[in-house]
Tab-separated table of C-alpha atoms and ligand atoms in Angstrom:
chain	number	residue	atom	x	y	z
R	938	UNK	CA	-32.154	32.692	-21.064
R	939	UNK	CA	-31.657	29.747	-18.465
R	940	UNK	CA	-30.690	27.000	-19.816
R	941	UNK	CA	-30.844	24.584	-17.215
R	942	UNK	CA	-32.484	23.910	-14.118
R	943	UNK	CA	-31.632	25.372	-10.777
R	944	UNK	CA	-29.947	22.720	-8.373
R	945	UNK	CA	-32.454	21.225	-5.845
R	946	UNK	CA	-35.526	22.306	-7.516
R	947	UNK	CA	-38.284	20.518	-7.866
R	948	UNK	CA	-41.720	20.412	-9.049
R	949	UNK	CA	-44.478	20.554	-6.489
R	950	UNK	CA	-45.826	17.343	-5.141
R	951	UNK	CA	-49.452	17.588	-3.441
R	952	UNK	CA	-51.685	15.589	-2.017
R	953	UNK	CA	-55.211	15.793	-3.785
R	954	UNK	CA	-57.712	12.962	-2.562
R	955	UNK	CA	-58.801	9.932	-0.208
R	956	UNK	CA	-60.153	7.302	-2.592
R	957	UNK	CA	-60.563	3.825	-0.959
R	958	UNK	CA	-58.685	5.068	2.186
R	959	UNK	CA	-55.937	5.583	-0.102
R	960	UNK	CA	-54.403	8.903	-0.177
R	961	UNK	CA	-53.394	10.208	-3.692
R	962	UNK	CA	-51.096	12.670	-4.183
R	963	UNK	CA	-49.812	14.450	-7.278
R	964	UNK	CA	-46.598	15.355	-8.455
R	965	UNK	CA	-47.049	18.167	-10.698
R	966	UNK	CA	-44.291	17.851	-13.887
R	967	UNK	CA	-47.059	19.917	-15.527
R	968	UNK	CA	-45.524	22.572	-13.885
R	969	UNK	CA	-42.154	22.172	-14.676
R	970	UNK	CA	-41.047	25.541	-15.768
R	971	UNK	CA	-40.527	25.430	-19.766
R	972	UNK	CA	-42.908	25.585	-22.698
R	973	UNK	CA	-45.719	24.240	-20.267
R	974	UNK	CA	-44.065	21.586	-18.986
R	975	UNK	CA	-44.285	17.983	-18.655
R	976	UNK	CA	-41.962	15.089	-19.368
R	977	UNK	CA	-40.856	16.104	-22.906
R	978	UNK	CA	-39.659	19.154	-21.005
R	979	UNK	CA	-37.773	17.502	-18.313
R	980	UNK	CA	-36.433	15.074	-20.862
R	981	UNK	CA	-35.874	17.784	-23.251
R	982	UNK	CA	-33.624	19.799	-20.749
R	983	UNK	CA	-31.062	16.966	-20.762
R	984	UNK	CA	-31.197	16.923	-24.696
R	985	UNK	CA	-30.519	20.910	-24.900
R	986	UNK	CA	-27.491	20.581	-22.747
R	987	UNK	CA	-26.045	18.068	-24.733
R	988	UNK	CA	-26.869	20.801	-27.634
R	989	UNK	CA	-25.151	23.134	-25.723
R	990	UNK	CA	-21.905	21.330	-25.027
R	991	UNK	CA	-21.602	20.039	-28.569
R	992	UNK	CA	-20.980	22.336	-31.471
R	993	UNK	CA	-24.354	21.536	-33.085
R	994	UNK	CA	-26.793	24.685	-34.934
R	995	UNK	CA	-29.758	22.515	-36.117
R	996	UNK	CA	-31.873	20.305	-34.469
R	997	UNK	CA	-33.628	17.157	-36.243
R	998	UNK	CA	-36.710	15.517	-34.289
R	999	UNK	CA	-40.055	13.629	-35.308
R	1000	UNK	CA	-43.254	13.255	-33.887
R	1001	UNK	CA	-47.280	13.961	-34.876
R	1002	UNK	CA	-48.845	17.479	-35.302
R	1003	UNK	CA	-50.301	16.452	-31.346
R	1004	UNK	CA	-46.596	16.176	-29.917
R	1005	UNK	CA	-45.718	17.330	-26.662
R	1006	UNK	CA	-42.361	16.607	-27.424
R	1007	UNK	CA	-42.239	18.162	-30.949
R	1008	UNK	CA	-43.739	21.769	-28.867
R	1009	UNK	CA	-41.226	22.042	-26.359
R	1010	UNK	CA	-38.079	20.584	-28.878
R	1011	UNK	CA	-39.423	23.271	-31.425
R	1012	UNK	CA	-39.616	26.196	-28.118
R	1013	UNK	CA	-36.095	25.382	-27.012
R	1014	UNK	CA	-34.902	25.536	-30.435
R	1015	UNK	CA	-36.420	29.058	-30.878
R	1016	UNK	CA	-35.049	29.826	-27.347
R	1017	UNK	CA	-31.018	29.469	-28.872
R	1018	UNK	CA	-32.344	30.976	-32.440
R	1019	UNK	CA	-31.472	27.719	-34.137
R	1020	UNK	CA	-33.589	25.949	-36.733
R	1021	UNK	CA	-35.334	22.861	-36.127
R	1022	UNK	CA	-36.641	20.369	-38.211
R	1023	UNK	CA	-39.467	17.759	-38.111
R	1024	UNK	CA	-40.671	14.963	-40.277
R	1025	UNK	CA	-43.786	14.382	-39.188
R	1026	UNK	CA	-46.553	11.455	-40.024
R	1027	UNK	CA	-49.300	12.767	-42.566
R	1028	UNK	CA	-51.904	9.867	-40.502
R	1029	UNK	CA	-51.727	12.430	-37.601
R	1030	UNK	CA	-51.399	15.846	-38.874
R	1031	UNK	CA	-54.589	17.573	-38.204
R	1032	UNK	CA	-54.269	20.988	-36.342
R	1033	UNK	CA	-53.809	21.512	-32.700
R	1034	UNK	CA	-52.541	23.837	-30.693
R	1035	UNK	CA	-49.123	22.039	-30.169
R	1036	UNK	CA	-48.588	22.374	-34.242
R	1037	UNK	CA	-49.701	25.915	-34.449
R	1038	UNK	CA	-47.342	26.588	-31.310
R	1039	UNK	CA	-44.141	24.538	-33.245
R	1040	UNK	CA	-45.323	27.013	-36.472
R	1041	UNK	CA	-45.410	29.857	-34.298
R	1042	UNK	CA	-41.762	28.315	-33.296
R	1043	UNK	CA	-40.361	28.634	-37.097
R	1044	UNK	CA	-40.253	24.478	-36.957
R	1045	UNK	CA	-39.293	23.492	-40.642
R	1046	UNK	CA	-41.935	20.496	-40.538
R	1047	UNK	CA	-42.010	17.976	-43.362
R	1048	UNK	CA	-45.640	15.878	-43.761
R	1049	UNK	CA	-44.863	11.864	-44.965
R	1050	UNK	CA	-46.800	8.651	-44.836
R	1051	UNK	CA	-45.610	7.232	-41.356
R	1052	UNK	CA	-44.007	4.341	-43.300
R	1053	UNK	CA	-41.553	6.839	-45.017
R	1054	UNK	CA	-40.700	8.830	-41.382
R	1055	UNK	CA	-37.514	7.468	-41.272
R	1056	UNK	CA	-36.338	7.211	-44.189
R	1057	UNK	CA	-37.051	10.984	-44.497
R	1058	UNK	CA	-34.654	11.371	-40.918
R	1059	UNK	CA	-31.632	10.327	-42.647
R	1060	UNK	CA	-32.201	12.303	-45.894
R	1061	UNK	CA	-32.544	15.237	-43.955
R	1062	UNK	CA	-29.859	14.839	-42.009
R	1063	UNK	CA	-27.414	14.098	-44.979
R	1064	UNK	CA	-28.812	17.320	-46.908
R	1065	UNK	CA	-28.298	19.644	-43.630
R	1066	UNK	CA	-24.675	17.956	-43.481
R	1067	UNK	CA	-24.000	18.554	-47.042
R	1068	UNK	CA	-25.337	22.101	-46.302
R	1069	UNK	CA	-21.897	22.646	-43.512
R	1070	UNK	CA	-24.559	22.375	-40.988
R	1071	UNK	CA	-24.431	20.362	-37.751
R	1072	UNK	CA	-27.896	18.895	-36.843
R	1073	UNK	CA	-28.665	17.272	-33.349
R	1074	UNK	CA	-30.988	14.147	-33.842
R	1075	UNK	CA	-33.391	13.718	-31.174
R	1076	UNK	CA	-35.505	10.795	-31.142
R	1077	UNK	CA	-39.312	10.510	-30.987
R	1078	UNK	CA	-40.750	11.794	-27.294
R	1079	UNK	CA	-37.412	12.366	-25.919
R	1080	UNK	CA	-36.718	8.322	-26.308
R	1081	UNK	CA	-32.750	7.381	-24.944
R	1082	UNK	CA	-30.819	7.369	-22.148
R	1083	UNK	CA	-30.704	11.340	-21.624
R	1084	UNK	CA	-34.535	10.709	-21.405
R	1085	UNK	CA	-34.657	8.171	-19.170
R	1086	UNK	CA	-32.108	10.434	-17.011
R	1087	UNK	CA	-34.994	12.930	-16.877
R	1088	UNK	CA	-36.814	10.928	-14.679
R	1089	UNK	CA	-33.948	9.289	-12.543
R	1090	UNK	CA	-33.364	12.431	-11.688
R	1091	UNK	CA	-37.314	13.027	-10.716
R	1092	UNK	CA	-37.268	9.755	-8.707
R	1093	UNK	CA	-34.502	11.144	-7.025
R	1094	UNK	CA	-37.008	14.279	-6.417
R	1095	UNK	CA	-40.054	11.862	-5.259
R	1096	UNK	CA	-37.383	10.127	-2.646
R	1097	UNK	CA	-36.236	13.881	-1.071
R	1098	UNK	CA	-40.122	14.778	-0.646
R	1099	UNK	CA	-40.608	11.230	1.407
R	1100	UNK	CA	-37.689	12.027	3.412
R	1101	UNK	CA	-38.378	15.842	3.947
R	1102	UNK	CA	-42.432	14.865	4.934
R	1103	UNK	CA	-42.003	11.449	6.272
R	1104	UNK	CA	-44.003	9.583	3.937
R	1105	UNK	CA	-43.504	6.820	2.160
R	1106	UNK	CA	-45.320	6.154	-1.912
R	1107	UNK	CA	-46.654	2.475	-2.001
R	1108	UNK	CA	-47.204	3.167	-5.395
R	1109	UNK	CA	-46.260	5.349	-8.491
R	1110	UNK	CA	-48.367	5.173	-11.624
R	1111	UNK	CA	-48.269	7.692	-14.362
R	1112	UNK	CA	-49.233	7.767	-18.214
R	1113	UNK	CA	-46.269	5.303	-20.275
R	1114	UNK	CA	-46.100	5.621	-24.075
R	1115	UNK	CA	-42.486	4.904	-25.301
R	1116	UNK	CA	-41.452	4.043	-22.178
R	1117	UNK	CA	-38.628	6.422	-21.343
R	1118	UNK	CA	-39.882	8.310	-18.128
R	1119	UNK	CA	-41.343	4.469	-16.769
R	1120	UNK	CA	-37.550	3.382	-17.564
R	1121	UNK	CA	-36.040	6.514	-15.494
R	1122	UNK	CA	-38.477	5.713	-12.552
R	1123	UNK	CA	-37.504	2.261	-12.377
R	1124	UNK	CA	-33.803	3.113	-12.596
R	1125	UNK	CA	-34.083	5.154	-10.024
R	1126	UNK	CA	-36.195	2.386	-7.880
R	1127	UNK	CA	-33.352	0.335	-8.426
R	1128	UNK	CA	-30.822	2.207	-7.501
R	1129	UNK	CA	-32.328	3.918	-4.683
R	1130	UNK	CA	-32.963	-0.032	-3.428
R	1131	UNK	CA	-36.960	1.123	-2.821
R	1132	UNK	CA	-39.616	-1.220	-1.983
R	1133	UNK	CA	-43.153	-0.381	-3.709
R	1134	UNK	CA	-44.947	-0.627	-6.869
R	1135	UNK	CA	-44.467	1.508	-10.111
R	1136	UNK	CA	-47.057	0.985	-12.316
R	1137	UNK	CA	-46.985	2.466	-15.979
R	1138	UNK	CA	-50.210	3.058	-17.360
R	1139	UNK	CA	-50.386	2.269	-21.216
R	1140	UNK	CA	-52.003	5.508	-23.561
R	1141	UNK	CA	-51.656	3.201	-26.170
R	1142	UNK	CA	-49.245	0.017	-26.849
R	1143	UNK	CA	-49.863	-3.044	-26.041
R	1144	UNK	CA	-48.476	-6.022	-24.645
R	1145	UNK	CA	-46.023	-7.594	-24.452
R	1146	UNK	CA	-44.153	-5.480	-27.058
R	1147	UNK	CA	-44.788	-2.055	-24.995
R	1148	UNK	CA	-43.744	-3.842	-21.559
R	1149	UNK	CA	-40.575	-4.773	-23.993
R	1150	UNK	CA	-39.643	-1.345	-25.088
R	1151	UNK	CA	-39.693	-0.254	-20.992
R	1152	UNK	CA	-37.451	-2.992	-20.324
R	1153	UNK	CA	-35.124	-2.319	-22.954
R	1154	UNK	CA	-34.692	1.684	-22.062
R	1155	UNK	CA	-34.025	0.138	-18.463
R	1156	UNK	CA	-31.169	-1.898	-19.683
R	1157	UNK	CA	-29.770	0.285	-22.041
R	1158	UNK	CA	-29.246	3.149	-19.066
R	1159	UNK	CA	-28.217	0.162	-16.647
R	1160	UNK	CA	-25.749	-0.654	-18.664
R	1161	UNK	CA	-24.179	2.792	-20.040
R	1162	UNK	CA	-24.000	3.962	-16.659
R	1163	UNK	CA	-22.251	0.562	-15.085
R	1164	UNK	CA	-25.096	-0.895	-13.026
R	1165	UNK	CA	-24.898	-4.984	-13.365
R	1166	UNK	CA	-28.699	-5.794	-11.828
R	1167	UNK	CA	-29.933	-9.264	-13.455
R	1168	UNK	CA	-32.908	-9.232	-15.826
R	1169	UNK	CA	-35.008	-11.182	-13.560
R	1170	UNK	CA	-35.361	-8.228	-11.427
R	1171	UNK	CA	-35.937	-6.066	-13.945
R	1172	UNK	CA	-38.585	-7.743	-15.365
R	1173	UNK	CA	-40.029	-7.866	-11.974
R	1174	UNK	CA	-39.948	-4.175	-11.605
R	1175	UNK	CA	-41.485	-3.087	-14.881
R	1176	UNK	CA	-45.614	-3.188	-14.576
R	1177	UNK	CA	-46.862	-1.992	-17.782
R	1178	UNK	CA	-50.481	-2.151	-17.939
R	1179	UNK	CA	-52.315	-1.974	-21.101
R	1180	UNK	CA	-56.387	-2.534	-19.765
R	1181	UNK	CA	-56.910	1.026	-20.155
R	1182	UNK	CA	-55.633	2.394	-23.706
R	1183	UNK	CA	-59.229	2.554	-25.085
R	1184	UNK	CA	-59.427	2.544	-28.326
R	1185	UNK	CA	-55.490	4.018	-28.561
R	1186	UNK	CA	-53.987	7.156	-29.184
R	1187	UNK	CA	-56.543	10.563	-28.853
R	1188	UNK	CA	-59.526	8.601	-28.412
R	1189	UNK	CA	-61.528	9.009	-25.580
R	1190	UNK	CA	-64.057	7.245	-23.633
R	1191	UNK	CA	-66.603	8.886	-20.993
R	1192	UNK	CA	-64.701	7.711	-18.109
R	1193	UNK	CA	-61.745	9.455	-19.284
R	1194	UNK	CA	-63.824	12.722	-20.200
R	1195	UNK	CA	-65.578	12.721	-16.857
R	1196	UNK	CA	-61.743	12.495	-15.403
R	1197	UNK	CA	-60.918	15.628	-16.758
R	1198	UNK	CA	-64.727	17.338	-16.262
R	1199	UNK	CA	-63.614	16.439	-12.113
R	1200	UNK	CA	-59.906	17.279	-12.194
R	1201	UNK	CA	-60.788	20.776	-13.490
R	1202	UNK	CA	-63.348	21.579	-11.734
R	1203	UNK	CA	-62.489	20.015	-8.404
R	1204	UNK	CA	-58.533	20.854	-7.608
R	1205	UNK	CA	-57.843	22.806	-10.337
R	1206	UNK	CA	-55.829	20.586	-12.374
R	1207	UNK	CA	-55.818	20.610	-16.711
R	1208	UNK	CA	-56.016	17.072	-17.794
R	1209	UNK	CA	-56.173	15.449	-21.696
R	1210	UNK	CA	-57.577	12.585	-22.849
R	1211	UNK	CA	-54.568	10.947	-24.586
R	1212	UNK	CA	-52.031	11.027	-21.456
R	1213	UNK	CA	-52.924	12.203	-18.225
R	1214	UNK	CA	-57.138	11.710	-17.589
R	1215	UNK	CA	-56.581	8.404	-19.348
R	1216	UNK	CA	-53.821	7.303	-17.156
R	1217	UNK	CA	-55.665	8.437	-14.115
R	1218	UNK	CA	-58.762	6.752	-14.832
R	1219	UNK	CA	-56.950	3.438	-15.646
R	1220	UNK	CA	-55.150	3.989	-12.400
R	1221	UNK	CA	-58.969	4.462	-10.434
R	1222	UNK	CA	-60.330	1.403	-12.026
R	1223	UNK	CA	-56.892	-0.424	-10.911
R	1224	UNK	CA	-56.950	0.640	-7.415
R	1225	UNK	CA	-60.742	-0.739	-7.388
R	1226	UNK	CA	-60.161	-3.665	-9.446
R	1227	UNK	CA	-57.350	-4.725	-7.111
R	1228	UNK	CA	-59.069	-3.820	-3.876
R	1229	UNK	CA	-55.951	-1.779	-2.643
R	1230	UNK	CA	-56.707	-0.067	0.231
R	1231	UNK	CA	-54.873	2.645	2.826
R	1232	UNK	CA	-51.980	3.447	0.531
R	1233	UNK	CA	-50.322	6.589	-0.590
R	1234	UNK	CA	-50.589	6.721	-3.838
R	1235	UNK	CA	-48.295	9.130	-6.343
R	1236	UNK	CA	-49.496	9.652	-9.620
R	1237	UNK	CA	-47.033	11.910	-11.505
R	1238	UNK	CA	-48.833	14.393	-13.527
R	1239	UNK	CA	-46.941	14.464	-17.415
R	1240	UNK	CA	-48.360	17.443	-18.799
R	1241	UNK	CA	-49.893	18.342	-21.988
R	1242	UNK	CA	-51.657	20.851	-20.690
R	1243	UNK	CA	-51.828	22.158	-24.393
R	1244	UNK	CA	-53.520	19.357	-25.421
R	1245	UNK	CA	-56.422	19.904	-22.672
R	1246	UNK	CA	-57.288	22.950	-24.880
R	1247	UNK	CA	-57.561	20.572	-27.993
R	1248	UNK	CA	-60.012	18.729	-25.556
R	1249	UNK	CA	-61.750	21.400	-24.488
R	1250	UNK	CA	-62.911	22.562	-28.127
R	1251	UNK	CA	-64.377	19.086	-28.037
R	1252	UNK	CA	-66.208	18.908	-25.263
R	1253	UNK	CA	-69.962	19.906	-24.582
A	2587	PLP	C1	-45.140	11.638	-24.066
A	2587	PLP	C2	-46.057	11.727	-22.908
A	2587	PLP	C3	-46.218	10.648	-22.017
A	2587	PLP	C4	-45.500	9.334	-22.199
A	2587	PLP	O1	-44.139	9.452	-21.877
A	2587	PLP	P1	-43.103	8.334	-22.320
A	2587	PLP	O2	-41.829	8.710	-21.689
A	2587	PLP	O3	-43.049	8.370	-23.819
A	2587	PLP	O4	-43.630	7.015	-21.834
A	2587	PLP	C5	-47.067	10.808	-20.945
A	2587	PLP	N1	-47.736	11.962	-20.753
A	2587	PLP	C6	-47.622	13.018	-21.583
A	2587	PLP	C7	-48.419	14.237	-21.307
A	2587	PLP	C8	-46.773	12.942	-22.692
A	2587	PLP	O5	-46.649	14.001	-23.521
């Protein structure tokens, strides 16, 4: 099987509507090419080959019975024919098709209260140990700095489509949870030295602890790989907006089920109500509430296509 991605590629970036006289594009991480895609797959690429180089045979990760990341850790696991565990939270464990693909997957998964998640990590880890095995702990939704590579790497992407189409992305905005693929894109902001705006759309945390989290991931990779860039201008850099979480995680709102009603319909393009539709609804309402006008606009599409199935069963 391949294990990693080719050099140079890239997933395709296309440009979808005028709104406002702005012209908004999409880059399409849905389609990255593993376990249908998105972030957790780009972040979980980076994870794998850290897998690979170790001498690890078990993999450890946690996340709900709805987790993107939990999928495509559980796919790459079955990929290598190594077990993989997860503890997962019993407050969001109903079926989907993400859990029945990790089951399909052979994922080991182990139902606790949320409060005992962790606790439940480490015991795992320390039976597998005192098993002979060697797990690999991955954290929650791809979180660290092999994460936040991910998407330094697909700001580095974003910058080679501007210079191969001379254009130039005023803005950025994209659905932000733990934070990890805002943190890459503003790594990669700063050390490309780029002028325009990256705005992280909140699914679900607020302020200011969410904002917090961003900054943090951005510091921790700053300072692993050697960059010394002052706090002020990091704190500058990271817009994390929190106006359009609704009513949190997997809830949606009419706006946001209209959003994916028009993306499908209209270009073709699966859309959920926890990440992506919300994310580009917030980021409609923004460009209105903020009267921005003849822009180009990137949004970076995150995936969870499986998840628009979930929807889908829902919807009238
Ligand atoms: C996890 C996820 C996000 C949020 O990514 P973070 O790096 O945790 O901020 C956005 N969109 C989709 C589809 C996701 O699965």
């Amino acid at each position: 099987m391949f294990t990693e991605k080719s050099k140079g590629s890239s997933t395709p970036l296309m440009w979808v509507e005028n709104n406002h006289f702005n012209k908004i594009y999409i880059k399409r991480d849905d389609l990255f090419p593993f376990s249908f895609g998105g972030n957790k797959a780009r972040k979980a690429y980076n994870f794998f080959k850290k897998f690979d180089e170790g001498c690890f045979d078990t993999v450890v990760t946690y996340g709900s019975s709805s987790s993107n990341h939990c999928r495509v850790i559980s796919n790459m696991a079955s990929a290598r024919n190594v077990s993989c565990y997860i503890i997962s939270p019993e407050e969001a464990s109903e079926p989907t098709y993400n859990s029945k693909m990790m089951e399909l997957f052979e994922a080991e998964i182990t139902t606790v209260p949320v409060s005992e998640v962790s606790c439940t990590i480490e015991k795992k880890l320390t039976e597998l140990k005192n098993k002979g095995k060697k797990p690999y702990f991955i954290a929650g939704g791809g979180h660290g700095n092999l994460g936040t590579k991910a998407y330094v790497d697909c700001y580095r992407e974003i910058v080679e489509y501007e210079l191969s189409n001379g254009i130039h992305f005023d803005y950025i905005f994209f659905a932000s949870g733990t934070g990890t693929t805002q943190a890459g894109l503003v790594c990669g902001q700063l050390i490309h030295g780029d002028d325009r705006k990256i705005v992280g759309i909140s699914i679900a945390r607020k302020n200011p602890r969410g904002r917090q989290v961003v900054i943090d991931s951005i510091s921790d990779y700053l300072v692993e790989n050697k960059y010394n860039i002052p706090d002020a201008v990091i704190n500058d850099l990271t817009i994390f907006l929190d106006d359009y979480t609704g009513d949190g995680y997997a809830k949606e709102n009419e706006k946001i089920i209209d959003t994916i009603n028009i993306m499908l319909k209209k270009y073709g393009i699966p859309m959920d109500s926890t990440y992506t539709a919300k994310a580009y609804s917030g980021m409609l309402s923004y460009i209105d509430e903020n009267n921005i006008k003849d822009k180009n606009i990137l949004f970076i599409h995150t995936g969870g296509t499986p998840l628009f199935f979930d929807d889908l069963r829902r919807m009238k």
